[in-house]
Coordinates of C-alpha atoms in Angstrom, one line a residue:
X1 CA -5.8 -29.7 -8.6
X2 CA -3.7 -26.7 -9.5
X3 CA 0.0 -27.4 -9.0
X4 CA 1.3 -24.0 -10.1
X5 CA 0.3 -22.3 -6.8
X6 CA 1.8 -23.9 -3.7
X7 CA -0.3 -22.1 -1.1
X8 CA -1.9 -18.8 -0.1
X9 CA 0.8 -17.2 2.1
X10 CA -0.4 -13.6 2.8
X11 CA -3.4 -11.4 2.5
X12 CA -2.1 -7.9 2.1
X13 CA -4.6 -5.4 3.5
X14 CA -4.6 -1.6 3.0
X15 CA -5.3 0.6 6.0
X16 CA -6.3 4.2 6.3
X17 CA -6.1 4.1 10.1
X18 CA -3.1 2.0 11.0
X19 CA -3.4 2.3 14.8
X20 CA -7.1 1.4 14.8
X21 CA -6.7 -1.5 12.5
X22 CA -3.7 -2.8 14.5
X23 CA -5.8 -2.7 17.6
X24 CA -8.7 -4.4 15.8
X25 CA -6.6 -7.3 14.5
X26 CA -4.7 -7.7 17.8
X27 CA -7.3 -7.0 20.5
X28 CA -10.7 -7.6 18.9
X29 CA -9.9 -10.6 16.7
X30 CA -7.1 -11.9 18.9
X31 CA -4.6 -12.3 16.2
X32 CA -0.9 -12.9 17.2
X33 CA 1.4 -10.1 16.2
X34 CA 4.2 -11.8 14.1
X35 CA 6.2 -8.6 13.4
X36 CA 5.8 -4.9 12.9
X37 CA 8.1 -2.6 11.1
X38 CA 8.3 1.0 10.0
X39 CA 10.7 1.6 7.1
X40 CA 10.8 3.9 4.1
X41 CA 7.8 5.9 5.5
X42 CA 5.5 2.8 5.7
X43 CA 4.1 1.0 8.6
X44 CA 3.4 -2.7 8.1
X45 CA 2.4 -5.4 10.6
X46 CA 2.0 -9.2 10.1
X47 CA -0.7 -11.1 12.1
X48 CA -1.5 -14.7 12.5
X49 CA -5.2 -15.1 12.9
X50 CA -5.5 -18.9 12.4
X51 CA -2.3 -20.0 10.6
X52 CA -1.6 -19.3 6.9
X53 CA -2.4 -17.1 5.2
X54 CA -1.0 -14.4 7.5
X55 CA -2.7 -11.0 7.4
X56 CA -0.5 -8.0 6.6
X57 CA -1.7 -4.5 7.2
X58 CA 0.1 -1.7 5.5
X59 CA -0.5 2.1 5.7
X60 CA 1.1 2.7 2.3
X61 CA -1.6 0.7 0.5
X62 CA -4.9 2.3 -0.2
X63 CA -7.9 1.1 1.8
X64 CA -10.1 -0.7 1.3
X65 CA -8.1 -3.3 -0.6
X66 CA -6.8 -6.9 -0.3
X67 CA -4.1 -8.5 -2.3
X68 CA -3.8 -12.3 -2.1
X69 CA -0.2 -13.4 -2.3
X70 CA 0.4 -17.0 -3.5
X71 CA 3.7 -18.9 -3.2
X72 CA 5.1 -20.5 -6.4
X73 CA 8.1 -22.8 -6.6
X74 CA 9.7 -20.8 -9.5
X75 CA 8.6 -17.3 -10.3
X76 CA 10.0 -17.4 -13.9
X77 CA 8.4 -20.8 -14.6
X78 CA 5.0 -19.7 -13.2
X79 CA 5.1 -16.4 -15.2
X80 CA 6.0 -18.3 -18.4
X81 CA 3.2 -20.8 -17.9
X82 CA 0.6 -18.1 -17.1
X83 CA 1.7 -15.8 -19.9
X84 CA 1.3 -18.7 -22.4
X85 CA -2.4 -18.6 -21.4
X86 CA -2.8 -14.8 -21.9
X87 CA -2.0 -13.7 -18.3
X88 CA -0.3 -10.3 -17.9
X89 CA 1.8 -8.9 -15.1
X90 CA 0.8 -5.7 -13.4
X91 CA 4.1 -3.9 -13.1
X92 CA 7.7 -5.0 -12.7
X93 CA 9.0 -7.8 -10.5
X94 CA 9.9 -6.5 -7.0
X95 CA 11.6 -7.8 -3.8
X96 CA 9.8 -8.3 -0.5
X97 CA 11.6 -9.7 2.5
X98 CA 10.6 -13.3 1.6
X99 CA 11.7 -13.2 -2.0
X100 CA 10.8 -12.0 -5.5
X101 CA 7.2 -11.1 -6.2
X102 CA 5.1 -9.9 -9.1
X103 CA 1.5 -8.4 -9.1
X104 CA -1.3 -9.3 -11.4
X105 CA -5.0 -8.6 -11.7
X106 CA -8.0 -10.7 -12.7
X107 CA -10.3 -9.5 -15.4
X108 CA -12.4 -7.6 -12.8
X109 CA -9.4 -5.8 -11.4
X110 CA -8.9 -7.8 -8.2
X111 CA -5.3 -7.8 -7.1
X112 CA -3.1 -10.8 -6.6
X113 CA 0.6 -11.6 -6.5
X114 CA 2.9 -14.6 -6.9
X115 CA 5.9 -15.0 -4.8
X116 CA 9.0 -17.2 -5.0
X117 CA 10.0 -17.6 -1.3
X118 CA 13.8 -17.6 -1.4
X119 CA 13.9 -16.2 2.2
X120 CA 10.9 -17.9 3.7
X121 CA 9.3 -16.0 6.7
X122 CA 12.5 -14.0 7.3
X123 CA 10.6 -11.2 9.1
X124 CA 8.9 -13.6 11.5
X125 CA 12.3 -15.2 12.3
X126 CA 14.0 -11.8 12.8
X127 CA 11.1 -10.5 15.0
X128 CA 11.2 -13.6 17.2
X129 CA 15.0 -13.3 17.5
X130 CA 14.8 -9.6 18.5
X131 CA 12.0 -10.3 21.1
X132 CA 14.2 -13.0 22.7
X133 CA 17.1 -10.5 23.0
X134 CA 15.0 -8.0 24.9

């Protein structure tokens, strides 16, 4: 068993038609909307189809594409362990609401990321709090 990756947290999905995909996930598949935000010129929504991993649709990500985002306990330790085996990052570390993340690709070009969740599920909590206020 691999103890480096804790769990698959998100599947990040590119969309070329945000409204149609939003309706598809919500109304056709029956996924629960966890949150939706439009910031910095990007629309992103999180859906719960059947528990983790959550599905994230994003209009700033080219479609079709899927990036699997795995949680790790320590980003630096995971990166060091993987780099010792010839693994390479794809770009610089970046922040997402849940914590620090870094992208990588397998040998065929499939996209993945590892995430240290220092602010676990903050968007889901904020969305829920805002819904209760309304």
